[in-house]
Amino acid sequence: MGKITGFMEFQRLKEASQDPKLRTKHYKEFTLHLADSEAKVQASRCMDCGIPFCNTGCPVNNIIPDWNDMVYRGSYREALETLHSTNNFPEFTGRICPAPCESACTLGINSDAVGIKSIEHFIIDKGWENGWVVPQPSATRTGKKIAIVGSGPAGMAAAQQLARVGHDVTVFEKSDRVGGLLRYGIPDFKMEKTHIDRRVEQLEAEGVTFRTGVLIGKDFPLNVNNWAKETIFPEQLEKDFDAVIIAGGAEYPRDLPVPGRELKGVHFAMDFLPFQNKVDAGDKVRDQIMATAKHVVVIGGGDTGSDCVGTSNRQGAQSVVQFELMPQPPEQENGPLVWPYWPTKLRTSSSHEEGCERDWAVATKRLEGKNGKVDKLIAARVEWKDGRMQEVPDSEFEMKADLVLLAMGFVSPVSQVLEAFGVEKDSRGNAKATTDGAGCYQTSVDKVFAAGDMRRGQSLVVWAIREGRQCARAVDEFLMGESVLPR
């Protein structure tokens, strides 16, 4: 490493961000990447630890110590090339990935882990600022045609990899813009959509064709998040293309089966978040679900719930409360005990910092309202014993609620897509396909592959990119007999 003793000399530096009182007045990104001098110091904290567990802690196996050393030495373009060798879209992961690599950092056993995510953010922003991110079209064409269903990170990663080895790739997206859940599931204040747009331009220059507003399936209900104008049956794709990759997101939400669920004002998070993104993009939206001047209750303590909190605050909610069914985790993990695995600990997001009352071990019992509109939530305290939940006696309480947002995770991909292709599903409702050995990422249907949420269920953007890359190699081998693409 460039500075052997850097981890002993320097402290971890958090990226600068705009004051919460100011950033809640807009929907733009508010976190700044490190300055050159700051990035150099943070990169110097990498320990030269011998066995870089961060590499395996990262789902795409980023070569983290190498590009840390390059940043320390000021070799930013070389660092970008190394970063891109394992990750097609580091501007996505550098903004919204929870950074499992940092949980695996050796320095994190007894100190603050290296700020890997902030350095990644710095490298890719430096690359865009200097014009180093350019199309890499293939010099030869194979004549093979591949259809990809879903334009989220898995679909985009697979498309880029396959186009770069000369295949003709067409990506089908049911929504009106490319990006999948990155586009309409992640608020703009966490990741502005210009990052997707310029990658789309790059992929198009590399030969990828995008078709938006196209639904692939049969008897598929056109819900508020589709915006599809055309339907194509899977049989047509299988006829027109040499291989098909199903790479859509996990969009089937977990519901709350309690009395009062049918009341107006009770919505899934994904009936709430996408419309704000459309407004941010300049679209006119009818009947947008708004938190303005309302008492908002968010049920679910994960990232989607946090996104609902941040959006509600920006819309001018009167109050925001977030409930989580599980007990409150410890503020500090036991590093030596859990390292290098992802620890259970209290995580406070930027949206929580902007204003939110949080409560744990709370179960919603029923929703009540007047004239068909929700106005209160009845809940109770629960405790967990031997993995089982039980209500605490005499703990029932009520909460004012004009808007209830359900953000309890996603059960599986939308079943109509998998059923339309006729692929075998696993016990969780995902496409059944292995990730190693012969026939990896192949479904039970000839020529049809599955990757990302469609195969593994709800997961992280970094896992989607990994699966898209690996699936691309599997498809290339299927079509050509061998592949030069990396796993």
Short mmCIF file of C-alpha atoms in Angstrom, two decimals:
data_model
loop_
_atom_site.label_atom_id
_atom_site.label_comp_id
_atom_site.label_asym_id
_atom_site.label_seq_id
_atom_site.Cartn_x
_atom_site.Cartn_y
_atom_site.Cartn_z
CA MET A 1 0.00 0.00 0.00
CA GLY A 2 1.04 3.59 -0.55
CA LYS A 3 1.13 4.40 3.17
CA ILE A 4 1.63 1.40 5.40
CA THR A 5 0.75 3.25 8.62
CA GLY A 6 -2.19 5.23 7.24
CA PHE A 7 -4.79 3.24 9.19
CA MET A 8 -3.03 4.20 12.45
CA GLU A 9 -2.60 7.86 11.58
CA PHE A 10 -5.93 8.91 10.10
CA GLN A 11 -9.56 8.69 11.14
CA ARG A 12 -12.47 7.76 8.93
CA LEU A 13 -14.08 10.79 7.31
CA LYS A 14 -17.78 10.87 6.51
CA GLU A 15 -18.79 12.48 3.22
CA ALA A 16 -20.10 16.02 3.60
CA SER A 17 -23.82 16.60 3.14
CA GLN A 18 -26.25 19.48 3.12
CA ASP A 19 -28.01 20.45 6.35
CA PRO A 20 -31.29 18.53 6.86
CA LYS A 21 -33.30 21.76 7.14
CA LEU A 22 -32.13 22.76 3.66
CA ARG A 23 -32.16 19.43 1.85
CA THR A 24 -35.76 18.60 2.80
CA LYS A 25 -36.81 21.55 0.66
CA HIS A 26 -35.77 19.77 -2.56
CA TYR A 27 -35.37 16.32 -4.14
CA LYS A 28 -31.80 16.65 -5.36
CA GLU A 29 -28.83 14.66 -4.07
CA PHE A 30 -27.29 16.29 -1.02
CA THR A 31 -24.17 14.19 -0.38
CA LEU A 32 -20.88 15.43 -1.83
CA HIS A 33 -18.05 13.18 -2.92
CA LEU A 34 -14.66 13.53 -1.23
CA ALA A 35 -12.17 16.14 -2.34
CA ASP A 36 -8.93 14.85 -3.91
CA SER A 37 -6.94 15.42 -0.74
CA GLU A 38 -9.63 13.74 1.39
CA ALA A 39 -9.82 10.72 -0.91
CA LYS A 40 -6.03 10.32 -0.75
CA VAL A 41 -6.11 10.25 3.05
CA GLN A 42 -9.08 7.88 3.23
CA ALA A 43 -7.50 5.51 0.70
CA SER A 44 -4.31 5.48 2.79
CA ARG A 45 -6.25 3.85 5.64
CA CYS A 46 -6.38 0.57 3.67
CA MET A 47 -4.24 -1.79 5.75
CA ASP A 48 -2.41 -4.05 3.33
CA CYS A 49 -3.95 -6.77 5.50
CA GLY A 50 -2.77 -9.71 3.41
CA ILE A 51 -6.17 -11.35 2.95
CA PRO A 52 -8.59 -8.63 1.79
CA PHE A 53 -11.92 -9.89 3.09
CA CYS A 54 -13.52 -6.77 1.59
CA ASN A 55 -13.16 -8.42 -1.84
CA THR A 56 -15.40 -11.32 -0.86
CA GLY A 57 -17.65 -9.17 1.31
CA CYS A 58 -18.47 -7.26 -1.89
CA PRO A 59 -20.94 -9.23 -4.07
CA VAL A 60 -19.25 -8.06 -7.30
CA ASN A 61 -15.81 -8.79 -5.80
CA ASN A 62 -14.45 -5.29 -6.31
CA ILE A 63 -10.64 -5.26 -6.19
CA ILE A 64 -10.72 -2.76 -3.36
CA PRO A 65 -7.12 -2.66 -2.05
CA ASP A 66 -5.82 -2.10 -5.58
CA TRP A 67 -7.94 0.93 -6.34
CA ASN A 68 -7.39 2.31 -2.84
CA ASP A 69 -3.66 2.30 -3.56
CA MET A 70 -4.22 3.92 -6.95
CA VAL A 71 -6.30 6.71 -5.40
CA TYR A 72 -3.60 7.30 -2.77
CA ARG A 73 -1.04 7.66 -5.56
CA GLY A 74 -3.32 9.92 -7.63
CA SER A 75 -3.75 7.36 -10.44
CA TYR A 76 -7.45 8.07 -10.75
CA ARG A 77 -7.97 6.81 -14.30
CA GLU A 78 -6.26 3.53 -13.48
CA ALA A 79 -8.42 3.27 -10.38
CA LEU A 80 -11.52 3.77 -12.54
CA GLU A 81 -10.46 1.02 -14.95
CA THR A 82 -9.91 -1.35 -12.04
CA LEU A 83 -13.26 -0.45 -10.54
CA HIS A 84 -15.06 -0.94 -13.85
CA SER A 85 -13.44 -4.34 -14.32
CA THR A 86 -15.80 -5.78 -11.71
CA ASN A 87 -18.64 -3.24 -11.50
CA ASN A 88 -20.48 -1.81 -14.51
CA PHE A 89 -22.22 0.95 -12.58
CA PRO A 90 -20.24 2.15 -9.53
CA GLU A 91 -22.19 5.43 -9.49
CA PHE A 92 -25.22 3.36 -8.45
CA THR A 93 -23.46 1.33 -5.77
CA GLY A 94 -21.39 4.31 -4.60
CA ARG A 95 -24.65 6.04 -3.70
CA ILE A 96 -27.17 3.43 -2.58
CA CYS A 97 -25.29 0.23 -1.70
CA PRO A 98 -25.21 -0.47 2.08
CA ALA A 99 -21.54 -1.42 1.67
CA PRO A 100 -21.18 -5.01 2.91
CA CYS A 101 -17.53 -4.63 1.89
CA GLU A 102 -17.01 -2.27 4.82
CA SER A 103 -18.49 -4.81 7.24
CA ALA A 104 -15.82 -7.24 5.98
CA CYS A 105 -12.96 -4.72 6.26
CA THR A 106 -10.21 -6.04 8.55
CA LEU A 107 -9.76 -2.61 10.10
CA GLY A 108 -13.42 -2.79 11.16
CA ILE A 109 -12.70 -5.49 13.73
CA ASN A 110 -11.53 -2.95 16.30
CA SER A 111 -11.79 0.44 14.60
CA ASP A 112 -13.78 2.33 11.97
CA ALA A 113 -13.67 0.47 8.66
CA VAL A 114 -12.07 2.02 5.59
CA GLY A 115 -14.58 4.31 3.85
CA ILE A 116 -14.72 2.07 0.78
CA LYS A 117 -18.07 3.32 -0.48
CA SER A 118 -17.01 6.97 -0.32
CA ILE A 119 -13.82 6.19 -2.26
CA GLU A 120 -15.81 4.31 -4.90
CA HIS A 121 -18.15 7.33 -5.15
CA PHE A 122 -15.10 9.57 -5.59
CA ILE A 123 -13.54 7.40 -8.32
CA ILE A 124 -16.59 7.19 -10.56
CA ASP A 125 -17.52 10.85 -10.17
CA LYS A 126 -13.93 11.74 -11.07
CA GLY A 127 -14.26 9.54 -14.14
CA TRP A 128 -17.42 11.24 -15.36
CA GLU A 129 -16.03 14.71 -14.62
CA ASN A 130 -12.97 14.00 -16.78
CA GLY A 131 -14.77 12.27 -19.65
CA TRP A 132 -13.14 8.90 -18.99
CA VAL A 133 -16.40 6.93 -19.09
CA VAL A 134 -16.94 6.29 -22.78
CA PRO A 135 -18.75 3.68 -24.91
CA GLN A 136 -16.85 0.48 -25.63
CA PRO A 137 -18.58 -1.02 -28.68
CA SER A 138 -17.51 -4.40 -29.96
CA ALA A 139 -15.36 -4.45 -33.08
CA THR A 140 -17.08 -7.63 -34.28
CA ARG A 141 -20.67 -8.87 -34.41
CA THR A 142 -21.80 -12.41 -33.65
CA GLY A 143 -25.21 -12.21 -35.25
CA LYS A 144 -26.80 -13.60 -32.07
CA LYS A 145 -29.89 -11.84 -30.72
CA ILE A 146 -30.69 -11.63 -27.02
CA ALA A 147 -33.82 -10.26 -25.33
CA ILE A 148 -33.63 -8.97 -21.77
CA VAL A 149 -36.85 -8.47 -19.81
CA GLY A 150 -36.33 -5.71 -17.25
CA SER A 151 -34.06 -2.67 -17.41
CA GLY A 152 -32.97 -2.46 -13.78
CA PRO A 153 -29.34 -2.98 -12.69
CA ALA A 154 -29.37 -6.72 -13.47
CA GLY A 155 -30.78 -6.19 -16.95
CA MET A 156 -28.51 -3.24 -17.71
CA ALA A 157 -25.38 -5.08 -16.51
CA ALA A 158 -26.22 -8.16 -18.58
CA ALA A 159 -26.97 -5.98 -21.61
CA GLN A 160 -23.67 -4.13 -21.42
CA GLN A 161 -21.59 -7.27 -21.01
CA LEU A 162 -23.29 -9.06 -23.89
CA ALA A 163 -23.16 -6.05 -26.23
CA ARG A 164 -19.43 -5.68 -25.60
CA VAL A 165 -18.77 -9.17 -27.00
CA GLY A 166 -20.75 -8.45 -30.14
CA HIS A 167 -24.27 -9.73 -29.51
CA ASP A 168 -27.38 -7.80 -30.55
CA VAL A 169 -29.21 -6.97 -27.33
CA THR A 170 -32.74 -5.61 -26.90
CA VAL A 171 -33.96 -4.64 -23.42
CA PHE A 172 -37.72 -4.54 -22.78
CA GLU A 173 -39.09 -2.36 -19.97
CA LYS A 174 -42.75 -2.09 -18.95
CA SER A 175 -42.39 1.43 -17.54
CA ASP A 176 -42.01 4.60 -19.56
CA ARG A 177 -38.33 5.03 -18.73
CA VAL A 178 -35.32 2.75 -18.35
CA GLY A 179 -34.02 1.85 -14.89
CA GLY A 180 -36.53 -0.45 -13.22
CA LEU A 181 -36.61 -0.07 -9.44
CA LEU A 182 -33.58 2.21 -9.65
CA ARG A 183 -35.74 4.65 -11.59
CA TYR A 184 -39.04 4.37 -9.74
CA GLY A 185 -38.10 2.81 -6.40
CA ILE A 186 -35.16 4.96 -5.29
CA PRO A 187 -35.93 8.62 -4.48
CA ASP A 188 -34.02 11.25 -6.41
CA PHE A 189 -32.49 12.65 -3.23
CA LYS A 190 -30.62 9.36 -2.84
CA MET A 191 -29.73 8.97 -6.52
CA GLU A 192 -30.62 11.43 -9.24
CA LYS A 193 -31.81 9.75 -12.41
CA THR A 194 -29.30 11.52 -14.63
CA HIS A 195 -26.90 8.77 -13.57
CA ILE A 196 -29.17 6.22 -15.25
CA ASP A 197 -29.73 8.40 -18.30
CA ARG A 198 -26.06 8.77 -19.16
CA ARG A 199 -25.49 5.03 -18.73
CA VAL A 200 -28.39 4.41 -21.11
CA GLU A 201 -26.68 6.71 -23.63
CA GLN A 202 -23.47 4.72 -23.20
CA LEU A 203 -25.24 1.37 -23.67
CA GLU A 204 -27.07 2.63 -26.75
CA ALA A 205 -23.75 3.73 -28.22
CA GLU A 206 -22.49 0.21 -27.55
CA GLY A 207 -25.37 -1.25 -29.55
CA VAL A 208 -28.05 -1.97 -26.95
CA THR A 209 -31.65 -1.25 -27.98
CA PHE A 210 -34.15 -0.20 -25.30
CA ARG A 211 -37.90 -0.60 -25.77
CA THR A 212 -39.94 1.05 -23.01
CA GLY A 213 -43.65 0.77 -22.32
CA VAL A 214 -43.60 -2.88 -23.38
CA LEU A 215 -45.09 -5.54 -21.14
CA ILE A 216 -43.85 -9.10 -21.52
CA GLY A 217 -46.49 -11.57 -20.33
CA LYS A 218 -50.06 -12.80 -20.54
CA ASP A 219 -53.10 -11.58 -18.62
CA PHE A 220 -50.88 -9.15 -16.77
CA PRO A 221 -52.79 -6.47 -14.81
CA LEU A 222 -51.69 -3.00 -15.85
CA ASN A 223 -51.25 -1.39 -12.44
CA VAL A 224 -50.20 2.15 -11.57
CA ASN A 225 -46.49 1.35 -11.85
CA ASN A 226 -46.45 -0.19 -15.32
CA TRP A 227 -47.35 2.61 -17.75
CA ALA A 228 -47.11 0.00 -20.52
CA LYS A 229 -48.59 0.69 -23.94
CA GLU A 230 -47.82 -2.62 -25.62
CA THR A 231 -47.87 -6.31 -24.67
CA ILE A 232 -45.65 -8.99 -26.20
CA PHE A 233 -46.17 -12.65 -25.41
CA PRO A 234 -43.11 -14.68 -24.33
CA GLU A 235 -43.56 -17.05 -27.28
CA GLN A 236 -42.73 -14.17 -29.60
CA LEU A 237 -39.47 -13.44 -27.78
CA GLU A 238 -38.48 -17.10 -27.81
CA LYS A 239 -39.15 -17.17 -31.57
CA ASP A 240 -37.35 -13.92 -32.43
CA PHE A 241 -34.31 -14.22 -30.16
CA ASP A 242 -31.57 -16.78 -29.59
CA ALA A 243 -31.74 -16.33 -25.80
CA VAL A 244 -33.93 -14.54 -23.29
CA ILE A 245 -32.93 -13.20 -19.86
CA ILE A 246 -35.67 -12.47 -17.32
CA ALA A 247 -34.20 -9.76 -15.09
CA GLY A 248 -37.10 -7.83 -13.60
CA GLY A 249 -37.27 -6.67 -9.99
CA ALA A 250 -39.06 -8.17 -7.00
CA GLU A 251 -42.23 -6.09 -7.04
CA TYR A 252 -44.80 -8.23 -5.21
CA PRO A 253 -45.12 -6.44 -1.85
CA ARG A 254 -45.80 -8.01 1.53
CA ASP A 255 -49.31 -7.00 2.62
CA LEU A 256 -50.75 -6.22 6.06
CA PRO A 257 -53.81 -8.45 6.63
CA VAL A 258 -55.51 -6.54 9.44
CA PRO A 259 -59.01 -5.09 9.84
CA GLY A 260 -59.24 -1.72 8.11
CA ARG A 261 -56.69 -2.53 5.42
CA GLU A 262 -59.28 -1.55 2.79
CA LEU A 263 -59.61 2.04 4.06
CA LYS A 264 -58.56 4.91 1.82
CA GLY A 265 -55.20 6.32 2.77
CA VAL A 266 -53.53 2.92 3.21
CA HIS A 267 -51.03 2.27 0.44
CA PHE A 268 -48.04 0.16 -0.48
CA ALA A 269 -44.77 2.10 -0.53
CA MET A 270 -44.44 1.42 -4.25
CA ASP A 271 -47.79 3.08 -4.88
CA PHE A 272 -46.35 6.18 -3.20
CA LEU A 273 -42.68 6.54 -4.15
CA PRO A 274 -42.73 6.20 -7.97
CA PHE A 275 -45.09 9.12 -8.52
CA GLN A 276 -42.77 11.57 -6.80
CA ASN A 277 -39.98 10.41 -9.09
CA LYS A 278 -42.22 11.07 -12.08
CA VAL A 279 -42.99 14.56 -10.80
CA ASP A 280 -39.26 15.14 -10.29
CA ALA A 281 -38.75 14.12 -13.92
CA GLY A 282 -41.20 16.81 -15.04
CA ASP A 283 -44.26 14.61 -15.60
CA LYS A 284 -47.78 15.62 -14.68
CA VAL A 285 -49.30 13.08 -12.32
CA ARG A 286 -52.98 12.70 -11.59
CA ASP A 287 -54.17 11.65 -8.13
CA GLN A 288 -50.69 11.59 -6.66
CA ILE A 289 -50.57 10.18 -3.11
CA MET A 290 -49.27 13.03 -0.96
CA ALA A 291 -48.14 13.27 2.64
CA THR A 292 -48.64 17.04 2.81
CA ALA A 293 -50.02 18.16 6.19
CA LYS A 294 -50.77 14.55 7.15
CA HIS A 295 -49.86 12.35 10.06
CA VAL A 296 -47.88 9.62 8.31
CA VAL A 297 -47.23 6.14 9.70
CA VAL A 298 -44.67 4.03 7.86
CA ILE A 299 -44.84 0.31 8.67
CA GLY A 300 -41.51 -1.37 8.01
CA GLY A 301 -38.07 -0.40 9.23
CA GLY A 302 -35.94 -1.13 6.15
CA ASP A 303 -34.60 1.00 3.31
CA THR A 304 -37.97 1.32 1.56
CA GLY A 305 -39.52 2.57 4.78
CA SER A 306 -36.68 5.06 5.14
CA ASP A 307 -37.35 6.29 1.58
CA CYS A 308 -41.00 6.84 2.54
CA VAL A 309 -39.85 8.87 5.54
CA GLY A 310 -37.60 11.11 3.44
CA THR A 311 -40.24 11.64 0.77
CA SER A 312 -42.96 12.36 3.34
CA ASN A 313 -40.80 15.01 5.00
CA ARG A 314 -40.15 16.67 1.66
CA GLN A 315 -43.85 16.70 0.88
CA GLY A 316 -44.51 18.53 4.14
CA ALA A 317 -45.95 15.85 6.41
CA GLN A 318 -47.21 17.08 9.77
CA SER A 319 -45.60 14.12 11.52
CA VAL A 320 -43.83 10.92 10.48
CA VAL A 321 -43.68 7.74 12.59
CA GLN A 322 -41.96 4.54 11.54
CA PHE A 323 -42.82 1.19 13.12
CA GLU A 324 -40.72 -1.98 13.00
CA LEU A 325 -41.96 -5.39 14.10
CA MET A 326 -38.54 -6.63 15.23
CA PRO A 327 -36.81 -5.47 18.45
CA GLN A 328 -34.49 -2.46 18.37
CA PRO A 329 -31.01 -3.67 17.40
CA PRO A 330 -27.92 -2.68 19.43
CA GLU A 331 -26.30 0.66 18.62
CA GLN A 332 -22.90 -0.98 18.24
CA GLU A 333 -22.24 -4.46 16.89
CA ASN A 334 -19.84 -6.91 18.50
CA GLY A 335 -17.18 -6.59 15.79
CA PRO A 336 -14.88 -9.48 16.72
CA LEU A 337 -17.90 -11.79 17.05
CA VAL A 338 -19.67 -11.12 13.74
CA TRP A 339 -16.84 -9.96 11.44
CA PRO A 340 -16.58 -10.34 8.43
CA TYR A 341 -20.33 -10.84 8.12
CA TRP A 342 -23.07 -8.21 7.90
CA PRO A 343 -23.78 -7.14 11.50
CA THR A 344 -27.12 -6.52 13.15
CA LYS A 345 -26.97 -3.02 14.57
CA LEU A 346 -29.02 0.16 14.72
CA ARG A 347 -28.75 2.02 11.42
CA THR A 348 -29.87 5.62 11.16
CA SER A 349 -30.38 6.80 7.59
CA SER A 350 -30.15 10.33 6.28
CA SER A 351 -33.96 10.35 6.09
CA HIS A 352 -34.21 9.54 9.80
CA GLU A 353 -31.88 12.45 10.53
CA GLU A 354 -34.33 14.74 8.75
CA GLY A 355 -37.11 14.04 11.23
CA CYS A 356 -38.90 10.86 12.22
CA GLU A 357 -40.13 9.10 15.34
CA ARG A 358 -39.01 5.47 15.29
CA ASP A 359 -40.42 2.63 17.35
CA TRP A 360 -39.54 -1.06 17.49
CA ALA A 361 -41.27 -4.29 18.50
CA VAL A 362 -44.63 -2.86 17.45
CA ALA A 363 -47.37 -4.85 15.71
CA THR A 364 -50.31 -3.22 13.96
CA LYS A 365 -53.59 -4.77 15.11
CA ARG A 366 -56.12 -2.80 13.09
CA LEU A 367 -56.79 0.41 11.22
CA GLU A 368 -59.79 2.61 11.92
CA GLY A 369 -61.33 5.51 10.08
CA LYS A 370 -64.32 7.68 9.27
CA ASN A 371 -66.27 7.82 6.03
CA GLY A 372 -64.05 5.12 4.56
CA LYS A 373 -60.82 7.05 5.24
CA VAL A 374 -58.18 5.95 7.72
CA ASP A 375 -57.59 8.26 10.68
CA LYS A 376 -55.98 6.06 13.33
CA LEU A 377 -53.84 3.00 13.77
CA ILE A 378 -54.22 0.61 16.72
CA ALA A 379 -50.99 -1.17 17.65
CA ALA A 380 -49.51 -3.18 20.50
CA ARG A 381 -46.07 -3.91 21.92
CA VAL A 382 -44.65 -7.34 21.20
CA GLU A 383 -41.77 -9.37 22.54
CA TRP A 384 -39.81 -12.17 20.94
CA LYS A 385 -39.00 -15.42 22.74
CA ASP A 386 -37.36 -18.41 21.06
CA GLY A 387 -38.03 -16.83 17.68
CA ARG A 388 -41.73 -16.41 18.37
CA MET A 389 -43.64 -13.18 18.71
CA GLN A 390 -46.19 -12.59 21.42
CA GLU A 391 -48.16 -9.51 22.40
CA VAL A 392 -47.24 -7.75 25.62
CA PRO A 393 -50.34 -7.70 27.87
CA ASP A 394 -52.09 -4.32 28.26
CA SER A 395 -49.72 -2.68 25.75
CA GLU A 396 -52.26 -1.62 23.11
CA PHE A 397 -52.10 2.00 21.98
CA GLU A 398 -53.40 4.15 19.15
CA MET A 399 -51.65 6.49 16.75
CA LYS A 400 -53.08 9.29 14.64
CA ALA A 401 -52.73 8.29 11.00
CA ASP A 402 -53.98 10.08 7.89
CA LEU A 403 -51.63 8.16 5.60
CA VAL A 404 -50.34 4.63 6.24
CA LEU A 405 -47.51 3.39 4.03
CA LEU A 406 -46.74 -0.32 3.93
CA ALA A 407 -43.00 -0.90 3.46
CA MET A 408 -42.54 -4.42 4.75
CA GLY A 409 -40.46 -5.77 1.92
CA PHE A 410 -41.23 -7.73 -1.21
CA VAL A 411 -42.30 -11.35 -1.26
CA SER A 412 -41.27 -12.30 -4.80
CA PRO A 413 -41.19 -11.18 -8.42
CA VAL A 414 -44.56 -10.56 -10.05
CA SER A 415 -45.73 -14.11 -10.71
CA GLN A 416 -47.43 -13.37 -14.04
CA VAL A 417 -44.06 -12.94 -15.79
CA LEU A 418 -42.64 -16.27 -14.65
CA GLU A 419 -45.92 -18.06 -15.28
CA ALA A 420 -46.15 -16.58 -18.77
CA PHE A 421 -42.75 -18.04 -19.63
CA GLY A 422 -43.69 -21.29 -17.92
CA VAL A 423 -40.48 -21.47 -15.90
CA GLU A 424 -40.25 -23.60 -12.79
CA LYS A 425 -40.31 -21.63 -9.52
CA ASP A 426 -38.60 -22.28 -6.23
CA SER A 427 -40.32 -22.42 -2.83
CA ARG A 428 -40.22 -18.62 -2.54
CA GLY A 429 -41.82 -17.95 -5.91
CA ASN A 430 -38.60 -16.99 -7.71
CA ALA A 431 -37.34 -18.44 -10.98
CA LYS A 432 -35.50 -21.66 -10.20
CA ALA A 433 -31.94 -21.54 -11.54
CA THR A 434 -28.49 -22.33 -10.18
CA THR A 435 -25.53 -19.94 -10.12
CA ASP A 436 -22.69 -22.36 -10.76
CA GLY A 437 -21.85 -25.44 -12.77
CA ALA A 438 -23.22 -26.39 -16.14
CA GLY A 439 -26.36 -24.54 -17.11
CA CYS A 440 -26.02 -21.84 -14.49
CA TYR A 441 -28.69 -19.13 -14.58
CA GLN A 442 -30.73 -21.27 -16.98
CA THR A 443 -34.37 -21.85 -16.11
CA SER A 444 -36.41 -24.96 -16.82
CA VAL A 445 -37.36 -23.47 -20.21
CA ASP A 446 -34.91 -23.80 -23.09
CA LYS A 447 -33.12 -20.55 -24.03
CA VAL A 448 -34.61 -18.70 -21.03
CA PHE A 449 -32.29 -17.47 -18.27
CA ALA A 450 -33.05 -15.58 -15.04
CA ALA A 451 -30.96 -13.15 -12.98
CA GLY A 452 -31.27 -10.60 -10.20
CA ASP A 453 -34.44 -10.34 -8.14
CA MET A 454 -36.22 -12.68 -10.55
CA ARG A 455 -33.88 -15.48 -9.48
CA ARG A 456 -32.84 -14.59 -5.92
CA GLY A 457 -35.74 -12.49 -4.68
CA GLN A 458 -35.57 -9.02 -3.15
CA SER A 459 -31.95 -7.99 -2.79
CA LEU A 460 -29.37 -5.23 -3.20
CA VAL A 461 -28.39 -3.33 -6.32
CA VAL A 462 -24.87 -4.77 -6.04
CA TRP A 463 -26.24 -8.32 -6.11
CA ALA A 464 -28.31 -7.41 -9.17
CA ILE A 465 -25.19 -6.19 -10.98
CA ARG A 466 -23.29 -9.34 -10.01
CA GLU A 467 -26.05 -11.62 -11.26
CA GLY A 468 -26.46 -9.65 -14.47
CA ARG A 469 -22.74 -9.99 -15.19
CA GLN A 470 -22.61 -13.69 -14.37
CA CYS A 471 -25.78 -14.42 -16.31
CA ALA A 472 -24.30 -12.61 -19.33
CA ARG A 473 -21.31 -14.95 -19.25
CA ALA A 474 -23.62 -17.97 -19.00
CA VAL A 475 -25.63 -16.77 -22.01
CA ASP A 476 -22.46 -16.08 -23.99
CA GLU A 477 -21.22 -19.61 -23.28
CA PHE A 478 -24.63 -21.02 -24.21
CA LEU A 479 -24.58 -19.25 -27.57
CA MET A 480 -20.89 -19.43 -28.46
CA GLY A 481 -19.59 -22.50 -26.61
CA GLU A 482 -17.11 -20.39 -24.64
CA SER A 483 -16.83 -16.88 -23.22
CA VAL A 484 -14.18 -14.29 -22.48
CA LEU A 485 -16.52 -12.43 -20.13
CA PRO A 486 -15.51 -12.46 -16.44
CA ARG A 487 -17.63 -14.06 -13.76
#
